[in-house]
Amino acid sequence: MLQHGYELDLRTVPSAVGGDESKRHGIVLAKSIPAKKFGVQTGESLFSARKKCPQLLVVPPHYELYVKASDAMIKIIEQYSPAIQRFSIDEVFADMSHAKKDYMRYAKLISKRIERELGFTVNIGISENKLLAKMASDFEKPNKIHTLFKSELEEKFWPLDIGKLYMVGRKTKKKLVSRGINTIKDLANSDPKYIRSWLKKPGLTIWEYANGIENSKVDPFGEVVKSVSNSTTTSFDVDNFEEAKKVLLAISEKVGMRLREIKMAGQVISVGIKNFEFMRKTHQRKLFTPTNNTNKIYEKSVKLFREMWNGEKIRQFSIRVSELFPENCCQLSFFDDFNEKALRLDKAIDDLRAEYGGLAISRATFLHSGISPIIGGVLLEEKYPMMKSEL
């Protein structure tokens, strides 16, 4: 921002990047460290954030600028690492195993180059695996370099509040605290069989995280897929809410299936519509936790559609899920309102359709509606044979 003529350094004052404040659903997308001291949290409403910090300065997001800065940062890191995985627009994993004992020297060099050449600072975490490296990067900020090796867990990691553990959100923390698990050490020292019996598979995942266990490799191909989307153009005008919901459900099924196929989950859901005059509207919302569950995608899409639809006739619908994370890294995201049966159901339906075709199983809502589920990526409309799907 400073490089583009902005006089005030937003990092030095209580500030946040937020959505449209004229709309009640505007949320905090990112906040400065001074804002964090007031209790401002990413994902909360701007209305709530201003209650905590009346002087909060809110600026709109500049996604194109963020992408440009992120790409420039990647180009610098690529000069030092043979394998890089972009985790989000402002986070990246770099395999520095070749550096051996020189890891700190390289970290300092990368940090200084980014600040000197790009004008912003970064926090760097160093460890044996991606989980602990990420946790280390979230230690004291800004412009710091931290290590968190397994030999340092007891000193640096275990004393932390359980809410600091990666993928433990507010609801998750509340459940853990209700069982007397207040610190990461409390969880690490718990019986994993008890944790699994109580919290199912996500509980075992966070128990492993608390013990510093995470074995995924730095995957250079993790950044290839940035979003999953599907759109459908109808040969008729959809002019009622119930029919629109059925179209959104069919699209949600395709998007959810694709996400699970590539083992990814997304945190931002966008819905787009084009009316009979070919005017386009889009509306999006960031979830607290990533998902690839069909029902969650559908429920959020319907809500977004309802918020922007004014009753006009619609010719095209689209759903896009972005800000993707590897499924194995955000498995715990399902834990806030975890429904293991729903996840198993999604997988069972996917398997049946993969083996026997798209019509092997269909939702009851499509019966006698004239709208069929998605078959091989195509949304069929028996009443309107000209209907097509844009993939």
PDB file of C-alpha atoms in Angstrom, residues 35-264:
ATOM      1  CA  ALA A  35      -6.190  -4.431  15.956  1.00  0.00           C
ATOM      2  CA  LYS A  36      -5.523  -7.931  17.235  1.00  0.00           C
ATOM      3  CA  LYS A  37      -4.678  -6.449  20.651  1.00  0.00           C
ATOM      4  CA  PHE A  38      -8.263  -5.173  20.836  1.00  0.00           C
ATOM      5  CA  GLY A  39      -9.542  -8.691  20.253  1.00  0.00           C
ATOM      6  CA  VAL A  40     -10.448  -8.215  16.595  1.00  0.00           C
ATOM      7  CA  GLN A  41     -10.571 -11.607  14.898  1.00  0.00           C
ATOM      8  CA  THR A  42     -10.471 -12.721  11.290  1.00  0.00           C
ATOM      9  CA  GLY A  43     -13.900 -13.877  10.162  1.00  0.00           C
ATOM     10  CA  GLU A  44     -15.986 -11.808  12.577  1.00  0.00           C
ATOM     11  CA  SER A  45     -18.391  -9.145  11.366  1.00  0.00           C
ATOM     12  CA  LEU A  46     -17.146  -5.599  10.939  1.00  0.00           C
ATOM     13  CA  PHE A  47     -19.971  -4.504  13.225  1.00  0.00           C
ATOM     14  CA  SER A  48     -18.599  -6.740  15.984  1.00  0.00           C
ATOM     15  CA  ALA A  49     -15.025  -5.621  15.326  1.00  0.00           C
ATOM     16  CA  ARG A  50     -15.975  -1.949  15.650  1.00  0.00           C
ATOM     17  CA  LYS A  51     -17.591  -2.660  18.998  1.00  0.00           C
ATOM     18  CA  LYS A  52     -14.237  -3.896  20.243  1.00  0.00           C
ATOM     19  CA  CYS A  53     -12.242  -1.178  18.521  1.00  0.00           C
ATOM     20  CA  PRO A  54     -14.261   1.966  17.613  1.00  0.00           C
ATOM     21  CA  GLN A  55     -11.236   3.566  15.928  1.00  0.00           C
ATOM     22  CA  LEU A  56     -10.705   0.567  13.642  1.00  0.00           C
ATOM     23  CA  LEU A  57      -9.660   1.664  10.154  1.00  0.00           C
ATOM     24  CA  VAL A  58     -11.240  -0.586   7.523  1.00  0.00           C
ATOM     25  CA  VAL A  59      -9.942  -0.751   3.955  1.00  0.00           C
ATOM     26  CA  PRO A  60     -11.352  -2.783   1.054  1.00  0.00           C
ATOM     27  CA  PRO A  61      -9.476  -5.821  -0.268  1.00  0.00           C
ATOM     28  CA  HIS A  62      -7.256  -5.482  -3.334  1.00  0.00           C
ATOM     29  CA  TYR A  63      -7.047  -9.070  -4.498  1.00  0.00           C
ATOM     30  CA  GLU A  64      -5.076  -8.368  -7.675  1.00  0.00           C
ATOM     31  CA  LEU A  65      -2.422  -6.542  -5.654  1.00  0.00           C
ATOM     32  CA  TYR A  66      -2.239  -9.401  -3.133  1.00  0.00           C
ATOM     33  CA  VAL A  67      -1.733 -11.928  -5.932  1.00  0.00           C
ATOM     34  CA  LYS A  68       0.994  -9.814  -7.494  1.00  0.00           C
ATOM     35  CA  ALA A  69       2.825  -9.481  -4.157  1.00  0.00           C
ATOM     36  CA  SER A  70       2.394 -13.195  -3.441  1.00  0.00           C
ATOM     37  CA  ASP A  71       3.775 -14.200  -6.829  1.00  0.00           C
ATOM     38  CA  ALA A  72       6.745 -11.885  -6.371  1.00  0.00           C
ATOM     39  CA  MET A  73       7.472 -13.461  -2.977  1.00  0.00           C
ATOM     40  CA  ILE A  74       7.304 -16.942  -4.512  1.00  0.00           C
ATOM     41  CA  LYS A  75       9.840 -15.966  -7.179  1.00  0.00           C
ATOM     42  CA  ILE A  76      12.337 -14.983  -4.488  1.00  0.00           C
ATOM     43  CA  ILE A  77      11.831 -18.180  -2.473  1.00  0.00           C
ATOM     44  CA  GLU A  78      12.159 -20.303  -5.623  1.00  0.00           C
ATOM     45  CA  GLN A  79      15.789 -19.219  -5.827  1.00  0.00           C
ATOM     46  CA  TYR A  80      16.509 -21.066  -2.583  1.00  0.00           C
ATOM     47  CA  SER A  81      14.201 -24.099  -2.576  1.00  0.00           C
ATOM     48  CA  PRO A  82      13.658 -26.919  -5.115  1.00  0.00           C
ATOM     49  CA  ALA A  83      10.121 -27.617  -3.849  1.00  0.00           C
ATOM     50  CA  ILE A  84       7.523 -24.989  -2.939  1.00  0.00           C
ATOM     51  CA  GLN A  85       3.867 -25.425  -2.054  1.00  0.00           C
ATOM     52  CA  ARG A  86       1.569 -22.426  -1.944  1.00  0.00           C
ATOM     53  CA  PHE A  87      -0.758 -22.946   1.022  1.00  0.00           C
ATOM     54  CA  SER A  88      -2.740 -19.720   0.697  1.00  0.00           C
ATOM     55  CA  ILE A  89      -2.260 -16.296  -0.840  1.00  0.00           C
ATOM     56  CA  ASP A  90       0.088 -15.270   1.986  1.00  0.00           C
ATOM     57  CA  GLU A  91       1.505 -18.627   3.117  1.00  0.00           C
ATOM     58  CA  VAL A  92       3.948 -20.975   1.450  1.00  0.00           C
ATOM     59  CA  PHE A  93       5.867 -24.097   2.430  1.00  0.00           C
ATOM     60  CA  ALA A  94       9.432 -24.462   1.145  1.00  0.00           C
ATOM     61  CA  ASP A  95      11.533 -27.619   1.354  1.00  0.00           C
ATOM     62  CA  MET A  96      14.906 -26.485   2.724  1.00  0.00           C
ATOM     63  CA  SER A  97      16.233 -29.916   3.708  1.00  0.00           C
ATOM     64  CA  HIS A  98      19.201 -29.375   1.388  1.00  0.00           C
ATOM     65  CA  ALA A  99      20.294 -26.434   3.550  1.00  0.00           C
ATOM     66  CA  LYS A 100      21.028 -28.757   6.487  1.00  0.00           C
ATOM     67  CA  LYS A 101      22.461 -26.663   9.341  1.00  0.00           C
ATOM     68  CA  ASP A 102      22.426 -23.459   7.284  1.00  0.00           C
ATOM     69  CA  TYR A 103      18.636 -23.132   7.549  1.00  0.00           C
ATOM     70  CA  MET A 104      18.787 -20.036   9.762  1.00  0.00           C
ATOM     71  CA  ARG A 105      21.174 -18.237   7.425  1.00  0.00           C
ATOM     72  CA  TYR A 106      18.883 -18.896   4.471  1.00  0.00           C
ATOM     73  CA  ALA A 107      15.820 -17.819   6.450  1.00  0.00           C
ATOM     74  CA  LYS A 108      17.425 -14.495   7.323  1.00  0.00           C
ATOM     75  CA  LEU A 109      18.521 -13.967   3.726  1.00  0.00           C
ATOM     76  CA  ILE A 110      15.039 -14.652   2.337  1.00  0.00           C
ATOM     77  CA  SER A 111      13.425 -12.421   4.953  1.00  0.00           C
ATOM     78  CA  LYS A 112      15.740  -9.502   4.230  1.00  0.00           C
ATOM     79  CA  ARG A 113      15.335  -9.819   0.473  1.00  0.00           C
ATOM     80  CA  ILE A 114      11.535  -9.818   0.675  1.00  0.00           C
ATOM     81  CA  GLU A 115      11.553  -6.721   2.879  1.00  0.00           C
ATOM     82  CA  ARG A 116      14.128  -4.889   0.755  1.00  0.00           C
ATOM     83  CA  GLU A 117      12.802  -5.803  -2.691  1.00  0.00           C
ATOM     84  CA  LEU A 118       9.052  -6.051  -2.080  1.00  0.00           C
ATOM     85  CA  GLY A 119       8.490  -3.640   0.793  1.00  0.00           C
ATOM     86  CA  PHE A 120       6.716  -5.946   3.231  1.00  0.00           C
ATOM     87  CA  THR A 121       7.826  -8.238   6.036  1.00  0.00           C
ATOM     88  CA  VAL A 122       7.239 -11.935   6.630  1.00  0.00           C
ATOM     89  CA  ASN A 123       7.332 -14.322   9.549  1.00  0.00           C
ATOM     90  CA  ILE A 124       9.230 -17.554   8.967  1.00  0.00           C
ATOM     91  CA  GLY A 125       8.756 -20.812  10.848  1.00  0.00           C
ATOM     92  CA  ILE A 126      11.297 -23.630  10.685  1.00  0.00           C
ATOM     93  CA  SER A 127      10.780 -27.272  11.622  1.00  0.00           C
ATOM     94  CA  GLU A 128      10.865 -30.917  10.494  1.00  0.00           C
ATOM     95  CA  ASN A 129       7.303 -30.880   9.158  1.00  0.00           C
ATOM     96  CA  LYS A 130       4.756 -28.453   7.708  1.00  0.00           C
ATOM     97  CA  LEU A 131       2.510 -28.399  10.772  1.00  0.00           C
ATOM     98  CA  LEU A 132       5.222 -27.309  13.207  1.00  0.00           C
ATOM     99  CA  ALA A 133       6.701 -24.874  10.688  1.00  0.00           C
ATOM    100  CA  LYS A 134       3.306 -23.207  10.346  1.00  0.00           C
ATOM    101  CA  MET A 135       2.830 -23.097  14.123  1.00  0.00           C
ATOM    102  CA  ALA A 136       6.265 -21.513  14.485  1.00  0.00           C
ATOM    103  CA  SER A 137       5.448 -18.888  11.869  1.00  0.00           C
ATOM    104  CA  ASP A 138       2.472 -17.822  13.999  1.00  0.00           C
ATOM    105  CA  PHE A 139       4.608 -17.128  17.053  1.00  0.00           C
ATOM    106  CA  GLU A 140       5.521 -13.515  17.896  1.00  0.00           C
ATOM    107  CA  LYS A 141       5.123 -11.110  14.970  1.00  0.00           C
ATOM    108  CA  PRO A 142       6.040  -9.191  12.880  1.00  0.00           C
ATOM    109  CA  ASN A 143       9.220  -9.833  10.900  1.00  0.00           C
ATOM    110  CA  LYS A 144      10.432 -12.732  13.051  1.00  0.00           C
ATOM    111  CA  ILE A 145      12.057 -16.117  12.482  1.00  0.00           C
ATOM    112  CA  HIS A 146      11.155 -18.957  14.840  1.00  0.00           C
ATOM    113  CA  THR A 147      12.066 -22.628  15.110  1.00  0.00           C
ATOM    114  CA  LEU A 148       9.825 -25.346  16.500  1.00  0.00           C
ATOM    115  CA  PHE A 149      11.581 -28.685  16.338  1.00  0.00           C
ATOM    116  CA  LYS A 150      10.210 -31.747  18.083  1.00  0.00           C
ATOM    117  CA  SER A 151      12.888 -31.347  20.726  1.00  0.00           C
ATOM    118  CA  GLU A 152      11.342 -27.916  21.512  1.00  0.00           C
ATOM    119  CA  LEU A 153       7.715 -29.016  21.895  1.00  0.00           C
ATOM    120  CA  GLU A 154       7.732 -29.099  25.682  1.00  0.00           C
ATOM    121  CA  GLU A 155       9.267 -25.642  25.968  1.00  0.00           C
ATOM    122  CA  LYS A 156       7.637 -23.688  23.118  1.00  0.00           C
ATOM    123  CA  PHE A 157       4.538 -25.598  22.051  1.00  0.00           C
ATOM    124  CA  TRP A 158       2.871 -27.501  24.841  1.00  0.00           C
ATOM    125  CA  PRO A 159       2.343 -24.542  27.209  1.00  0.00           C
ATOM    126  CA  LEU A 160       0.205 -22.745  24.585  1.00  0.00           C
ATOM    127  CA  ASP A 161      -3.546 -22.384  25.000  1.00  0.00           C
ATOM    128  CA  ILE A 162      -5.384 -25.179  23.183  1.00  0.00           C
ATOM    129  CA  GLY A 163      -7.013 -22.573  20.955  1.00  0.00           C
ATOM    130  CA  LYS A 164      -3.605 -21.845  19.428  1.00  0.00           C
ATOM    131  CA  LEU A 165      -3.334 -25.337  17.949  1.00  0.00           C
ATOM    132  CA  TYR A 166      -3.703 -25.365  14.185  1.00  0.00           C
ATOM    133  CA  MET A 167      -7.283 -26.133  13.092  1.00  0.00           C
ATOM    134  CA  VAL A 168      -8.788 -25.733  16.559  1.00  0.00           C
ATOM    135  CA  GLY A 169     -11.491 -23.089  16.238  1.00  0.00           C
ATOM    136  CA  ARG A 170     -13.697 -21.465  18.846  1.00  0.00           C
ATOM    137  CA  LYS A 171     -16.275 -24.245  18.956  1.00  0.00           C
ATOM    138  CA  THR A 172     -13.597 -26.907  19.063  1.00  0.00           C
ATOM    139  CA  LYS A 173     -11.829 -25.143  21.891  1.00  0.00           C
ATOM    140  CA  LYS A 174     -15.038 -24.907  23.886  1.00  0.00           C
ATOM    141  CA  LYS A 175     -15.588 -28.646  23.586  1.00  0.00           C
ATOM    142  CA  LEU A 176     -12.032 -29.448  24.611  1.00  0.00           C
ATOM    143  CA  VAL A 177     -12.050 -27.072  27.577  1.00  0.00           C
ATOM    144  CA  SER A 178     -15.298 -28.659  28.773  1.00  0.00           C
ATOM    145  CA  ARG A 179     -13.297 -31.875  29.238  1.00  0.00           C
ATOM    146  CA  GLY A 180     -10.453 -30.160  31.082  1.00  0.00           C
ATOM    147  CA  ILE A 181      -8.157 -29.827  28.052  1.00  0.00           C
ATOM    148  CA  ASN A 182      -6.896 -26.260  28.332  1.00  0.00           C
ATOM    149  CA  THR A 183      -3.402 -26.417  26.824  1.00  0.00           C
ATOM    150  CA  ILE A 184      -1.786 -28.224  23.929  1.00  0.00           C
ATOM    151  CA  LYS A 185       0.091 -30.311  26.480  1.00  0.00           C
ATOM    152  CA  ASP A 186      -3.192 -31.451  28.023  1.00  0.00           C
ATOM    153  CA  LEU A 187      -4.272 -32.782  24.665  1.00  0.00           C
ATOM    154  CA  ALA A 188      -0.886 -34.274  23.812  1.00  0.00           C
ATOM    155  CA  ASN A 189      -0.868 -36.232  27.087  1.00  0.00           C
ATOM    156  CA  SER A 190      -4.452 -37.485  26.685  1.00  0.00           C
ATOM    157  CA  ASP A 191      -5.216 -41.091  25.775  1.00  0.00           C
ATOM    158  CA  PRO A 192      -5.663 -41.140  21.965  1.00  0.00           C
ATOM    159  CA  LYS A 193      -8.237 -43.932  22.249  1.00  0.00           C
ATOM    160  CA  TYR A 194     -10.346 -41.748  24.536  1.00  0.00           C
ATOM    161  CA  ILE A 195      -9.988 -38.750  22.222  1.00  0.00           C
ATOM    162  CA  ARG A 196     -11.029 -40.818  19.200  1.00  0.00           C
ATOM    163  CA  SER A 197     -13.978 -42.426  21.004  1.00  0.00           C
ATOM    164  CA  TRP A 198     -15.242 -38.966  21.910  1.00  0.00           C
ATOM    165  CA  LEU A 199     -14.323 -36.865  18.868  1.00  0.00           C
ATOM    166  CA  LYS A 200     -14.011 -39.545  16.166  1.00  0.00           C
ATOM    167  CA  LYS A 201     -11.340 -39.206  13.475  1.00  0.00           C
ATOM    168  CA  PRO A 202     -10.892 -35.414  13.722  1.00  0.00           C
ATOM    169  CA  GLY A 203     -10.074 -35.851  17.421  1.00  0.00           C
ATOM    170  CA  LEU A 204      -7.269 -38.238  16.588  1.00  0.00           C
ATOM    171  CA  THR A 205      -5.972 -35.742  14.033  1.00  0.00           C
ATOM    172  CA  ILE A 206      -5.666 -32.935  16.567  1.00  0.00           C
ATOM    173  CA  TRP A 207      -4.108 -35.335  19.086  1.00  0.00           C
ATOM    174  CA  GLU A 208      -1.421 -36.067  16.488  1.00  0.00           C
ATOM    175  CA  TYR A 209      -0.989 -32.356  15.840  1.00  0.00           C
ATOM    176  CA  ALA A 210      -0.549 -31.713  19.574  1.00  0.00           C
ATOM    177  CA  ASN A 211       2.262 -34.262  19.535  1.00  0.00           C
ATOM    178  CA  GLY A 212       3.885 -32.676  16.499  1.00  0.00           C
ATOM    179  CA  ILE A 213       2.920 -35.561  14.199  1.00  0.00           C
ATOM    180  CA  GLU A 214       2.321 -34.552  10.555  1.00  0.00           C
ATOM    181  CA  ASN A 215       3.908 -36.373   7.632  1.00  0.00           C
ATOM    182  CA  SER A 216       2.686 -34.738   4.422  1.00  0.00           C
ATOM    183  CA  LYS A 217       5.369 -33.687   1.975  1.00  0.00           C
ATOM    184  CA  VAL A 218       5.886 -30.283   0.447  1.00  0.00           C
ATOM    185  CA  ASP A 219       3.882 -30.721  -2.749  1.00  0.00           C
ATOM    186  CA  PRO A 220       4.774 -28.347  -5.603  1.00  0.00           C
ATOM    187  CA  PHE A 221       1.516 -29.330  -7.314  1.00  0.00           C
ATOM    188  CA  GLY A 222      -0.582 -28.279  -4.344  1.00  0.00           C
ATOM    189  CA  GLU A 223      -1.060 -24.850  -5.900  1.00  0.00           C
ATOM    190  CA  VAL A 224      -2.246 -25.990  -9.347  1.00  0.00           C
ATOM    191  CA  VAL A 225      -5.958 -26.081  -8.542  1.00  0.00           C
ATOM    192  CA  LYS A 226      -7.028 -22.749  -7.072  1.00  0.00           C
ATOM    193  CA  SER A 227     -10.786 -23.148  -7.309  1.00  0.00           C
ATOM    194  CA  VAL A 228     -13.552 -25.501  -8.393  1.00  0.00           C
ATOM    195  CA  SER A 229     -16.629 -24.150 -10.139  1.00  0.00           C
ATOM    196  CA  ASN A 230     -19.609 -25.190 -12.203  1.00  0.00           C
ATOM    197  CA  SER A 231     -22.206 -23.147 -14.051  1.00  0.00           C
ATOM    198  CA  THR A 232     -25.425 -24.016 -15.812  1.00  0.00           C
ATOM    199  CA  THR A 233     -27.268 -22.020 -18.457  1.00  0.00           C
ATOM    200  CA  THR A 234     -30.958 -22.869 -18.844  1.00  0.00           C
ATOM    201  CA  SER A 235     -33.070 -22.538 -21.987  1.00  0.00           C
ATOM    202  CA  PHE A 236     -35.896 -21.228 -19.815  1.00  0.00           C
ATOM    203  CA  ASP A 237     -36.283 -18.524 -17.205  1.00  0.00           C
ATOM    204  CA  VAL A 238     -36.135 -19.682 -13.598  1.00  0.00           C
ATOM    205  CA  ASP A 239     -38.557 -17.367 -11.853  1.00  0.00           C
ATOM    206  CA  ASN A 240     -39.290 -19.032  -8.503  1.00  0.00           C
ATOM    207  CA  PHE A 241     -37.206 -19.777  -5.448  1.00  0.00           C
ATOM    208  CA  GLU A 242     -38.020 -23.488  -5.160  1.00  0.00           C
ATOM    209  CA  GLU A 243     -36.883 -24.236  -8.694  1.00  0.00           C
ATOM    210  CA  ALA A 244     -33.747 -22.123  -8.211  1.00  0.00           C
ATOM    211  CA  LYS A 245     -32.901 -24.164  -5.107  1.00  0.00           C
ATOM    212  CA  LYS A 246     -33.052 -27.387  -7.112  1.00  0.00           C
ATOM    213  CA  VAL A 247     -30.684 -26.004  -9.735  1.00  0.00           C
ATOM    214  CA  LEU A 248     -28.287 -24.856  -6.996  1.00  0.00           C
ATOM    215  CA  LEU A 249     -28.446 -28.300  -5.388  1.00  0.00           C
ATOM    216  CA  ALA A 250     -27.522 -30.019  -8.637  1.00  0.00           C
ATOM    217  CA  ILE A 251     -24.570 -27.658  -9.139  1.00  0.00           C
ATOM    218  CA  SER A 252     -23.492 -28.094  -5.498  1.00  0.00           C
ATOM    219  CA  GLU A 253     -23.368 -31.850  -6.001  1.00  0.00           C
ATOM    220  CA  LYS A 254     -21.008 -31.470  -8.943  1.00  0.00           C
ATOM    221  CA  VAL A 255     -18.747 -28.999  -7.134  1.00  0.00           C
ATOM    222  CA  GLY A 256     -18.671 -31.114  -3.975  1.00  0.00           C
ATOM    223  CA  MET A 257     -17.857 -34.279  -5.943  1.00  0.00           C
ATOM    224  CA  ARG A 258     -15.022 -32.531  -7.759  1.00  0.00           C
ATOM    225  CA  LEU A 259     -13.529 -31.189  -4.520  1.00  0.00           C
ATOM    226  CA  ARG A 260     -13.599 -34.623  -2.907  1.00  0.00           C
ATOM    227  CA  GLU A 261     -12.144 -36.167  -6.058  1.00  0.00           C
ATOM    228  CA  ILE A 262      -9.052 -33.954  -5.832  1.00  0.00           C
ATOM    229  CA  LYS A 263      -9.011 -34.233  -2.007  1.00  0.00           C
ATOM    230  CA  MET A 264      -9.398 -30.509  -1.440  1.00  0.00           C
TER     231      MET A 264
END
